[in-house]
Short mmCIF file of C-alpha atoms in Angstrom, two decimals:
data_model
loop_
_atom_site.label_atom_id
_atom_site.label_comp_id
_atom_site.label_asym_id
_atom_site.label_seq_id
_atom_site.Cartn_x
_atom_site.Cartn_y
_atom_site.Cartn_z
CA MET A 1 23.71 4.96 -23.61
CA PRO A 2 20.29 5.48 -22.03
CA LEU A 3 17.67 2.78 -21.85
CA LYS A 4 14.82 4.59 -23.57
CA ILE A 5 11.99 3.58 -21.33
CA LEU A 6 9.38 5.62 -23.19
CA SER A 7 10.22 3.75 -26.40
CA LEU A 8 9.33 0.38 -24.87
CA PRO A 9 5.87 -1.12 -25.48
CA PHE A 10 3.37 0.22 -22.97
CA LEU A 11 2.89 -3.14 -21.26
CA VAL A 12 6.62 -3.25 -20.61
CA GLN A 13 6.66 0.34 -19.34
CA GLU A 14 3.85 -0.66 -17.00
CA LYS A 15 5.80 -3.58 -15.61
CA VAL A 16 8.94 -1.50 -15.19
CA LEU A 17 7.06 1.17 -13.26
CA LYS A 18 5.35 -1.41 -11.10
CA SER A 19 8.74 -2.86 -10.22
CA MET A 20 9.88 0.51 -8.86
CA GLU A 21 9.61 1.87 -5.35
CA TYR A 22 6.82 4.40 -4.89
CA VAL A 23 9.31 7.22 -4.46
CA ASP A 24 10.98 6.32 -7.76
CA ILE A 25 7.61 6.30 -9.51
CA PHE A 26 7.00 9.76 -8.10
CA MET A 27 10.43 10.91 -9.35
CA MET A 28 9.60 9.52 -12.79
CA SER A 29 6.42 11.59 -12.87
CA LEU A 30 8.53 14.72 -12.39
CA CYS A 31 10.83 14.06 -15.35
CA SER A 32 8.55 15.47 -18.05
CA LYS A 33 4.91 15.70 -19.11
CA ARG A 34 5.32 12.58 -21.24
CA ALA A 35 6.86 10.65 -18.32
CA LYS A 36 4.06 11.85 -16.06
CA ASN A 37 1.44 10.70 -18.57
CA CYS A 38 3.16 7.33 -18.74
CA VAL A 39 2.91 7.03 -14.94
CA ILE A 40 -0.74 8.12 -14.99
CA ARG A 41 -1.60 5.46 -17.59
CA VAL A 42 -0.08 2.75 -15.41
CA GLU A 43 -2.62 3.54 -12.68
CA VAL A 44 -0.37 2.65 -9.75
CA GLN A 45 -2.48 1.42 -6.86
CA ILE A 46 -1.45 2.37 -3.36
CA PRO A 47 -3.01 1.26 -0.07
CA LYS A 48 -3.27 4.68 1.55
CA LEU A 49 -1.69 8.13 1.43
CA TRP A 50 -0.59 9.84 4.64
CA PHE A 51 0.19 13.49 5.17
CA ILE A 52 2.38 13.73 8.25
CA MET A 53 3.15 17.07 9.88
CA SER A 54 5.36 16.24 12.85
CA ALA A 55 7.03 18.72 15.17
CA LYS A 56 10.35 18.60 13.32
CA ARG A 57 9.60 16.72 10.16
CA SER A 58 6.78 16.95 7.67
CA ARG A 59 6.31 14.50 4.88
CA VAL A 60 3.94 12.65 2.62
CA GLY A 61 4.06 8.89 2.78
CA ILE A 62 2.39 5.74 1.55
CA GLN A 63 1.14 3.21 4.05
CA VAL A 64 2.46 -0.13 2.84
CA ASP A 65 1.05 -2.32 5.57
CA GLU A 66 -0.68 -1.95 8.90
CA ARG A 67 2.18 -0.24 10.66
CA ARG A 68 4.61 1.10 8.08
CA VAL A 69 4.50 4.32 6.11
CA TRP A 70 7.16 4.85 3.45
CA SER A 71 8.20 8.43 2.92
CA LEU A 72 7.54 9.82 -0.50
CA VAL A 73 8.02 13.55 -0.25
CA GLU A 74 9.77 15.46 2.49
CA LEU A 75 8.28 18.86 3.14
CA GLU A 76 10.99 19.97 5.58
CA ASP A 77 14.30 18.70 6.92
CA CYS A 78 15.27 16.75 3.87
CA SER A 79 18.34 15.09 5.34
CA ARG A 80 16.58 12.10 6.91
CA SER A 81 15.57 9.95 3.99
CA ARG A 82 15.89 9.69 0.26
CA ALA A 83 12.36 10.85 -0.32
CA TYR A 84 11.97 13.72 -2.74
CA CYS A 85 12.60 17.02 -1.00
CA LEU A 86 9.90 19.35 -2.19
CA ILE A 87 10.98 22.41 -0.28
CA ASN A 88 14.54 22.32 -1.60
CA HIS A 89 13.22 22.29 -5.12
CA LEU A 90 10.16 24.45 -5.05
CA GLY A 91 10.01 26.64 -1.97
CA ASP A 92 7.20 26.76 0.54
CA GLY A 93 3.54 27.63 0.68
CA ARG A 94 0.02 26.43 0.17
CA ARG A 95 0.33 26.64 -3.59
CA ILE A 96 3.07 24.05 -3.45
CA ILE A 97 1.05 21.78 -1.19
CA LYS A 98 -1.87 22.01 -3.60
CA ALA A 99 0.34 21.24 -6.59
CA LEU A 100 1.89 18.34 -4.73
CA GLN A 101 -1.48 16.89 -3.86
CA GLU A 102 -2.69 17.22 -7.43
CA GLN A 103 0.42 15.43 -8.65
CA LEU A 104 0.00 12.59 -6.13
CA GLN A 105 -3.68 12.19 -6.85
CA VAL A 106 -3.18 11.73 -10.56
CA ILE A 107 -0.26 9.31 -10.35
CA PHE A 108 -1.37 7.17 -7.41
CA ARG A 109 -4.76 5.50 -7.09
CA SER A 110 -6.16 4.54 -3.75
CA LYS A 111 -9.52 3.19 -2.70
CA GLU A 112 -8.96 4.61 0.76
CA PRO A 113 -9.29 8.29 1.63
CA HIS A 114 -6.15 10.00 2.89
CA SER A 115 -5.02 10.27 6.48
CA LEU A 116 -3.49 13.26 8.21
CA LYS A 117 -1.15 13.09 11.20
CA LEU A 118 -0.59 16.48 12.77
CA HIS A 119 1.49 17.66 15.69
CA VAL A 120 -0.18 20.34 17.84
CA SER A 121 2.62 22.74 16.96
CA LYS A 122 1.34 22.70 13.35
CA LEU A 123 -2.14 23.77 14.39
CA ASN A 124 -1.36 27.45 13.95
CA GLU A 125 -2.85 30.07 11.68
CA ASN A 126 -1.37 28.46 8.59
CA LEU A 127 -3.22 25.22 8.99
CA PRO A 128 -2.27 22.97 6.09
CA VAL A 129 -5.17 22.12 3.82
CA PHE A 130 -5.12 18.76 2.10
CA GLU A 131 -7.98 17.28 0.14
CA ASN A 132 -9.84 14.02 0.70
CA ILE A 133 -8.72 13.70 4.33
CA LYS A 134 -11.08 11.42 6.24
CA ASP A 135 -8.99 10.39 9.23
CA ILE A 136 -6.90 12.60 11.48
CA LEU A 137 -4.43 11.78 14.21
CA VAL A 138 -3.34 14.70 16.42
CA THR A 139 -0.13 14.23 18.37
CA GLY A 140 1.54 16.29 21.10
CA LYS A 141 0.97 17.07 24.76
CA LYS A 142 -1.73 19.73 25.13
CA LEU A 143 -4.42 21.12 22.91
CA GLU A 144 -7.08 23.79 23.35
CA SER A 145 -10.57 22.72 22.38
CA ASP A 146 -11.10 25.77 20.12
CA VAL A 147 -7.95 24.89 18.17
CA LEU A 148 -9.22 21.35 17.75
CA GLU A 149 -12.57 22.75 16.67
CA ARG A 150 -10.90 24.90 14.03
CA LEU A 151 -9.07 21.85 12.71
CA LEU A 152 -12.33 19.90 12.51
CA GLY A 153 -13.97 22.86 10.77
CA THR A 154 -11.24 22.73 8.14
CA TYR A 155 -11.70 18.98 7.76
CA PRO A 156 -15.41 18.29 8.22
CA GLY A 157 -16.98 14.88 7.67
CA LEU A 158 -14.18 12.79 9.18
CA ASN A 159 -14.50 9.03 9.42
CA SER A 160 -12.30 8.92 12.49
CA LEU A 161 -10.26 11.05 14.85
CA ALA A 162 -7.52 10.11 17.29
CA VAL A 163 -6.28 12.74 19.75
CA ASP A 164 -3.11 12.10 21.72
CA PRO A 165 -2.81 15.37 23.71
CA LEU A 166 -4.91 16.31 26.68
CA VAL A 167 -7.66 18.61 25.43
CA ASN A 168 -8.42 21.67 27.50
CA GLY A 169 -11.79 23.38 27.14
CA ASN A 170 -15.46 22.73 26.49
CA ILE A 171 -17.52 21.12 23.80
CA LEU A 172 -20.08 23.36 22.12
CA GLU A 173 -23.51 22.09 21.15
CA THR A 174 -22.62 22.67 17.51
CA SER A 175 -19.16 21.15 17.74
CA HIS A 176 -17.97 19.16 14.74
CA ILE A 177 -16.50 16.57 17.07
CA LEU A 178 -19.94 15.34 18.09
CA ARG A 179 -20.55 14.21 14.51
CA ILE A 180 -17.53 11.92 14.33
CA GLU A 181 -18.43 8.26 14.71
CA ARG A 182 -15.03 6.84 15.59
CA MET A 183 -12.72 8.47 18.08
CA SER A 184 -9.83 7.77 20.37
CA PHE A 185 -8.34 9.92 23.14
CA LEU A 186 -4.94 8.95 24.45
CA ASP A 187 -5.04 11.40 27.35
CA CYS A 188 -8.77 11.41 27.98
CA GLY A 189 -9.20 14.08 30.69
CA PRO A 190 -12.55 15.73 31.38
CA TYR A 191 -12.89 16.61 27.69
CA GLY A 192 -12.81 12.93 26.70
CA LEU A 193 -15.32 12.09 29.42
CA GLU A 194 -17.64 14.78 28.09
CA ILE A 195 -17.31 13.22 24.64
CA LEU A 196 -18.28 9.88 26.18
CA ARG A 197 -21.41 11.36 27.76
CA ARG A 198 -22.54 12.89 24.49
CA PHE A 199 -21.26 10.24 22.10
CA THR A 200 -23.63 9.14 19.34
CA GLY A 201 -21.12 7.30 17.18
CA ARG A 202 -19.91 3.73 16.86
CA ASN A 203 -16.44 3.29 18.33
CA LEU A 204 -14.81 5.14 21.18
CA GLU A 205 -11.55 4.49 22.99
CA LEU A 206 -10.51 6.46 26.08
CA ILE A 207 -7.09 6.05 27.64
CA ASP A 208 -6.17 7.58 31.00
CA ALA A 209 -9.83 8.28 31.70
CA PRO A 210 -10.62 9.90 35.06
CA ILE A 211 -13.72 7.75 35.30
CA ARG A 212 -15.54 6.19 38.26
CA GLU A 213 -17.92 3.26 38.62
CA ASN A 214 -21.07 5.40 38.56
CA ASP A 215 -20.08 6.91 35.17
CA ILE A 216 -19.75 3.46 33.66
CA VAL A 217 -22.98 2.25 35.22
CA ASP A 218 -24.76 5.30 33.88
CA ILE A 219 -23.56 4.60 30.33
CA ILE A 220 -24.56 0.95 30.38
CA ARG A 221 -27.95 1.70 31.91
CA LYS A 222 -28.64 4.24 29.19
CA TRP A 223 -27.68 1.71 26.54
CA ILE A 224 -29.93 -0.96 28.08
CA ALA A 225 -32.80 1.52 28.26
CA ASN A 226 -32.11 2.72 24.70
CA GLU A 227 -31.82 6.27 26.02
CA ALA A 228 -28.41 6.80 24.40
CA TYR A 229 -25.56 5.07 22.58
CA GLN A 230 -27.92 3.49 20.03
CA ASN A 231 -25.16 3.23 17.42
CA LEU A 232 -22.42 2.11 19.76
CA GLU A 233 -20.33 -0.87 18.64
CA THR A 234 -17.25 -0.78 20.86
CA LEU A 235 -16.29 1.22 23.90
CA ILE A 236 -12.86 0.76 25.44
CA ILE A 237 -11.87 2.61 28.59
CA HIS A 238 -8.59 2.50 30.49
CA THR A 239 -8.54 4.33 33.81
CA LYS A 240 -6.20 7.19 34.61
CA ASP A 241 -2.94 6.38 36.41
CA ARG A 242 -4.20 2.84 36.90
CA VAL A 243 -6.81 4.01 39.36
CA LYS A 244 -8.70 0.93 40.44
CA ILE A 245 -12.41 0.60 39.87
CA ASN A 246 -14.67 -1.97 41.50
CA PRO A 247 -15.98 -4.38 38.82
CA GLN A 248 -18.36 -6.03 41.29
CA LEU A 249 -20.04 -2.71 41.94
CA ILE A 250 -20.53 -2.18 38.22
CA VAL A 251 -21.93 -5.59 37.24
CA ASN A 252 -24.27 -5.62 40.24
CA SER A 253 -25.88 -2.38 39.16
CA PHE A 254 -27.98 -3.79 36.30
CA PRO A 255 -29.34 -7.16 35.20
CA THR A 256 -26.69 -9.30 33.48
CA GLU A 257 -26.33 -12.78 31.99
CA ARG A 258 -23.33 -15.06 32.20
CA TYR A 259 -21.68 -16.32 29.01
CA ASN A 260 -23.76 -18.90 27.18
CA PRO A 261 -22.07 -20.60 24.20
CA ALA A 262 -25.49 -21.33 22.72
CA VAL A 263 -26.24 -17.64 22.39
CA ARG A 264 -23.03 -16.10 21.03
CA PRO A 265 -19.43 -16.97 20.15
CA PRO A 266 -16.77 -16.52 22.84
CA THR A 267 -14.62 -14.03 20.93
CA PHE A 268 -15.56 -10.61 19.62
CA HIS A 269 -13.55 -9.66 16.52
CA TYR A 270 -13.57 -5.99 15.82
CA ASP A 271 -12.12 -3.33 13.63
CA SER A 272 -12.93 0.05 15.09
CA LYS A 273 -11.61 1.75 11.92
CA ILE A 274 -10.17 4.47 14.11
CA ILE A 275 -7.03 5.97 12.61
CA ASP A 276 -3.85 4.37 14.00
CA ARG A 277 -5.83 1.52 15.62
CA TYR A 278 -5.79 -2.01 14.30
CA PRO A 279 -8.25 -4.92 14.17
CA ASP A 280 -8.26 -7.03 17.30
CA ALA A 281 -10.24 -9.65 19.16
CA MET A 282 -11.56 -9.81 22.72
CA ASN A 283 -12.56 -12.86 24.67
CA PHE A 284 -15.89 -12.54 26.45
CA ALA A 285 -16.25 -16.12 27.61
CA SER A 286 -14.29 -16.11 30.82
CA GLY A 287 -13.51 -13.81 33.71
CA ASP A 288 -15.38 -13.08 36.89
CA PHE A 289 -16.80 -9.82 35.61
CA CYS A 290 -17.48 -10.73 32.03
CA ARG A 291 -21.23 -10.47 31.51
CA ASP A 292 -23.87 -9.89 28.85
CA VAL A 293 -26.52 -7.22 28.99
CA ILE A 294 -29.65 -7.03 26.84
CA ARG A 295 -31.24 -3.91 25.39
CA GLY A 296 -34.92 -4.04 26.27
CA ILE A 297 -36.43 -2.49 23.17
CA ASP A 298 -34.94 -4.85 20.57
CA GLY A 299 -33.23 -7.62 22.54
CA LYS A 300 -29.80 -6.58 21.26
CA ARG A 301 -26.98 -8.15 23.21
CA ALA A 302 -23.79 -6.49 24.44
CA SER A 303 -20.94 -7.85 26.49
CA ILE A 304 -19.06 -6.10 29.21
CA ASN A 305 -15.67 -7.14 30.49
CA CYS A 306 -14.93 -5.21 33.62
CA LEU A 307 -11.42 -5.24 34.98
CA THR A 308 -10.01 -3.15 37.79
CA GLU A 309 -8.24 -0.76 35.41
CA SER A 310 -10.25 -1.05 32.23
CA VAL A 311 -13.69 -1.66 30.81
CA PHE A 312 -14.57 -3.22 27.47
CA PHE A 313 -18.11 -2.88 26.20
CA VAL A 314 -19.01 -4.38 22.82
CA VAL A 315 -22.34 -4.71 21.05
CA TRP A 316 -22.89 -7.93 19.13
CA ASN A 317 -24.15 -7.58 15.61
CA MET B 1 27.54 -19.32 -39.83
CA SER B 2 26.05 -21.42 -37.14
CA VAL B 3 27.07 -20.69 -33.61
CA GLU B 4 26.13 -23.24 -31.02
CA PRO B 5 25.29 -21.66 -27.69
CA GLU B 6 26.70 -23.00 -24.47
CA VAL B 7 25.32 -26.46 -24.09
CA PRO B 8 22.43 -26.21 -21.68
CA ILE B 9 22.64 -28.39 -18.63
CA VAL B 10 20.13 -31.10 -19.34
CA GLN B 11 19.31 -32.89 -16.14
CA VAL B 12 19.43 -36.67 -16.13
CA GLU B 13 15.79 -36.87 -15.08
CA GLU B 14 14.74 -34.94 -18.12
CA VAL B 15 16.76 -37.06 -20.51
CA ARG B 16 15.12 -40.11 -19.05
CA GLU B 17 11.61 -38.76 -18.83
CA ASN B 18 11.48 -36.10 -21.48
CA PRO B 19 14.15 -36.29 -24.15
CA VAL B 20 12.42 -33.96 -26.62
CA LEU B 21 14.62 -31.16 -27.96
CA TYR B 22 13.70 -28.36 -30.34
CA LYS B 23 15.81 -26.32 -32.71
CA ILE B 24 15.41 -22.57 -32.99
CA ILE B 25 17.01 -20.34 -35.61
CA SER B 26 17.59 -16.71 -34.73
CA SER B 27 17.23 -13.78 -37.13
CA ASP B 28 20.97 -13.93 -37.85
CA ASN B 29 20.85 -17.68 -38.53
CA HIS B 30 22.30 -18.94 -35.29
CA VAL B 31 20.91 -22.30 -34.32
CA PHE B 32 19.94 -23.18 -30.74
CA THR B 33 18.70 -26.34 -29.14
CA ILE B 34 16.24 -26.11 -26.31
CA SER B 35 14.47 -28.72 -24.22
CA GLU B 36 10.73 -29.12 -24.09
CA HIS B 37 10.40 -27.98 -20.47
CA ALA B 38 12.47 -24.89 -21.21
CA VAL B 39 10.67 -23.90 -24.39
CA LYS B 40 7.35 -24.07 -22.57
CA LEU B 41 8.37 -20.91 -20.68
CA SER B 42 7.84 -19.03 -23.93
CA LYS B 43 4.15 -18.90 -24.69
CA THR B 44 4.82 -17.76 -28.26
CA LEU B 45 7.23 -20.62 -29.03
CA TRP B 46 5.11 -23.24 -27.33
CA ASP B 47 1.98 -22.12 -29.20
CA LEU B 48 3.99 -22.31 -32.43
CA ILE B 49 5.25 -25.80 -31.63
CA THR B 50 1.76 -26.95 -30.78
CA ASN B 51 0.26 -25.41 -33.90
CA LEU B 52 2.97 -26.86 -36.12
CA GLY B 53 2.36 -30.27 -34.58
CA LEU B 54 6.03 -30.84 -33.76
CA THR B 55 6.70 -34.06 -31.87
CA ALA B 56 9.63 -35.89 -30.36
CA GLU B 57 10.18 -37.61 -33.69
CA ASN B 58 10.23 -34.59 -35.99
CA ALA B 59 11.25 -31.73 -33.67
CA LEU B 60 14.95 -31.63 -34.55
CA ASP B 61 14.25 -31.91 -38.28
CA ASN B 62 12.01 -28.84 -38.22
CA PRO B 63 13.91 -25.88 -36.84
CA ILE B 64 11.74 -22.95 -35.80
CA PRO B 65 12.74 -19.63 -37.34
CA VAL B 66 12.41 -16.64 -35.00
CA GLU B 67 13.01 -13.60 -37.15
CA ASN B 68 12.53 -10.98 -34.45
CA VAL B 69 15.30 -12.19 -32.14
CA ASN B 70 19.02 -12.16 -32.86
CA GLY B 71 21.50 -14.81 -31.79
CA LYS B 72 22.90 -12.92 -28.85
CA ASN B 73 19.49 -12.41 -27.26
CA MET B 74 18.38 -15.92 -28.11
CA GLU B 75 21.44 -17.30 -26.34
CA THR B 76 20.48 -15.39 -23.18
CA ILE B 77 16.89 -16.51 -23.51
CA VAL B 78 17.81 -20.18 -23.93
CA GLN B 79 20.12 -20.02 -20.93
CA PHE B 80 17.39 -18.42 -18.86
CA CYS B 81 14.71 -20.92 -19.89
CA GLU B 82 16.96 -23.91 -19.25
CA ARG B 83 17.85 -22.52 -15.84
CA HIS B 84 14.23 -21.97 -14.82
CA LYS B 85 12.49 -24.84 -16.59
CA TYR B 86 11.75 -26.73 -13.38
CA ASP B 87 10.77 -23.72 -11.30
CA GLU B 88 7.49 -23.91 -9.53
CA GLU B 89 4.89 -21.59 -10.92
CA GLU B 90 5.02 -18.30 -9.11
CA PRO B 91 2.09 -16.14 -8.17
CA GLU B 92 1.42 -13.37 -10.61
CA TYR B 93 2.62 -10.05 -9.33
CA THR B 94 -0.56 -8.24 -10.15
CA ASN B 95 0.50 -4.95 -8.67
CA TYR B 96 4.14 -4.80 -7.73
CA ILE B 97 6.78 -7.07 -9.16
CA ARG B 98 9.30 -5.54 -6.78
CA GLU B 99 8.00 -7.95 -4.18
CA PHE B 100 10.36 -10.71 -5.29
CA VAL B 101 14.10 -10.96 -4.76
CA LEU B 102 15.98 -11.18 -8.04
CA PRO B 103 18.26 -14.26 -7.83
CA GLU B 104 21.97 -13.54 -8.16
CA TRP B 105 22.37 -15.87 -11.16
CA ASP B 106 19.73 -13.93 -13.05
CA ARG B 107 21.14 -10.58 -12.00
CA GLN B 108 24.49 -11.68 -13.49
CA LEU B 109 22.81 -12.91 -16.66
CA LEU B 110 21.08 -9.57 -17.08
CA SER B 111 24.17 -7.49 -16.32
CA ILE B 112 24.45 -6.33 -19.91
CA ASP B 113 24.60 -2.91 -21.49
CA ASN B 114 21.45 -0.88 -21.93
CA GLU B 115 21.19 -1.38 -25.68
CA GLU B 116 21.38 -5.16 -25.24
CA LEU B 117 18.90 -5.06 -22.39
CA PHE B 118 16.53 -2.99 -24.51
CA GLN B 119 16.70 -5.52 -27.34
CA LEU B 120 16.41 -8.43 -24.91
CA ILE B 121 13.26 -7.04 -23.38
CA LEU B 122 11.69 -6.57 -26.82
CA ALA B 123 12.61 -10.17 -27.64
CA THR B 124 11.21 -11.36 -24.33
CA ASN B 125 8.03 -9.44 -24.97
CA TYR B 126 7.72 -11.01 -28.43
CA LEU B 127 8.38 -14.52 -27.14
CA ASP B 128 6.07 -13.90 -24.17
CA ILE B 129 8.32 -15.23 -21.41
CA GLN B 130 6.63 -13.95 -18.30
CA LYS B 131 9.35 -14.66 -15.79
CA LEU B 132 12.17 -13.21 -17.87
CA MET B 133 10.00 -10.17 -18.53
CA ASP B 134 9.48 -9.67 -14.80
CA TYR B 135 13.21 -10.00 -14.18
CA CYS B 136 14.20 -7.62 -16.99
CA CYS B 137 11.66 -5.04 -15.81
CA ARG B 138 12.95 -5.38 -12.30
CA VAL B 139 16.51 -4.70 -13.50
CA ILE B 140 15.33 -1.63 -15.41
CA GLY B 141 13.22 -0.48 -12.46
CA ASP B 142 16.16 -0.86 -10.10
CA MET B 143 18.12 1.64 -12.18
CA ALA B 144 15.84 4.33 -10.74
CA LYS B 145 16.88 3.75 -7.13
CA ASP B 146 18.25 6.81 -5.36
CA LYS B 147 18.05 8.94 -8.49
CA THR B 148 16.74 12.46 -8.93
CA PRO B 149 14.42 13.32 -11.82
CA GLU B 150 17.38 14.91 -13.60
CA GLU B 151 19.36 11.70 -13.29
CA LEU B 152 16.39 9.62 -14.39
CA ARG B 153 16.08 11.69 -17.55
CA ILE B 154 19.63 10.68 -18.46
CA ILE B 155 19.33 7.01 -17.45
CA TYR B 156 16.03 6.46 -19.22
CA GLY B 157 16.62 8.87 -22.09
CA ILE B 158 13.56 10.95 -21.23
CA PRO B 159 13.45 14.20 -23.21
CA THR B 160 12.54 17.38 -21.36
CA ASP B 161 9.21 19.04 -22.14
CA ALA B 162 11.06 21.59 -24.27
CA GLU B 163 12.76 18.84 -26.24
CA ASP B 164 9.46 17.02 -26.73
CA ASP B 165 7.82 20.26 -27.90
CA ALA B 166 10.67 20.92 -30.33
CA LEU B 167 10.37 17.40 -31.73
CA GLU B 168 6.64 17.82 -32.15
CA ARG B 169 7.10 21.15 -33.90
CA SER B 170 9.70 19.80 -36.27
CA ALA B 171 7.45 16.81 -37.04
CA SER B 172 4.52 19.09 -37.85
CA ASP B 173 6.73 21.47 -39.89
CA SER B 174 8.14 18.74 -42.07
CA PRO B 175 6.35 18.27 -45.40
CA GLY B 176 3.86 15.43 -45.50
CA PRO B 177 3.56 12.83 -48.25
CA SER B 178 1.93 15.34 -50.59
CA GLY B 179 4.30 18.17 -49.68
#
């Protein structure tokens, strides 16, 4: 005999649904219109929705904590988890994606915009279009700048962008990428360095950067002189192939102050809000090449921690 | 007929410190005895006891009739309340009650058929026993694990859209009070 869930008082239905896994709640919403309405009324809160288009596996998932995303709907290759396999049931195509998104948006509530993780192999003509995407992570090995530009044209107004592959090509004056305030490049290359030179945003992280001392000095001088980087909050650079840079050369190139506990705390806590990056803290109270610099126009203070293979530059609020 | 439930395990400390017992009569006239700590888990019963002014002296002479709950469910409820009467207060699961692990004892207690579970949850709702409600809902929610929508329709007795439409049509076709 069935347990007639829709005949229970609504408060009980609500508790039952909130005791279920997200994927089971989603399944419930597919049972009938009445079941879907029941799920909608419960207003299930979720932390964040992810659309993940990997090379071999595409899925929709819910981020349950900082590092875990639980699969909700498999879009391909449905053998890997017990998530609902959309393709097996409904076929393929943009219409399905749209219907899926509509379903998810009415049954799950989130204060956060959605995130999209895309493998470069998915950046073809049939670029998937999801709504309310504000953060994108691109994975893979190599990416042409015009393909990236097309992606950013499809998803304008991003809060953050993380690019794993090496980007090949130039940045146009009108490029969407120059409007993004938070970015990370895992394989920086010349493209990432060009972003750094023209960056007007808040947080930037460059890994494997082919950067030299004079580039870093130029950036910090411009910040001190208020010629550029007015909005900068954090800049993290790791050199390419552990190429050594000379910290002494950098900190001797402009006026600096040593750490003074009366002026600022020793640790800088930050949350760059870049997709796939997590809040962290940096110590700026010790180290031979840990210095403060002051912006002349408003007296704003920044700290630089120069190591032989990396540079951390943070602006105190 | 009066059926005494299994005698609840009354801990020595409670007998010494808190010997108050209450009598409850179910809808089918079964009589149950429950300790003060245990009955406090039911907001409805405890409000009733407070409003009736029942005390240690007169509690057993004034059985409380509970007309919405039958003897079988009341027995389960009394067992549950006696088992959990000394539990520390748990945080309210504001969003997801799947965060807790359902204890094995409780899982056994709630291993009953769906009809019984349905009636138990209505009784629990009426008596306002938060913890038992959470546990019952968790048991019902767990039934959905690894199930397809088609399977869920059977488990939870969810009519299809066509069945719902047919029901609605037949309800609107049937003559009203004046028909």
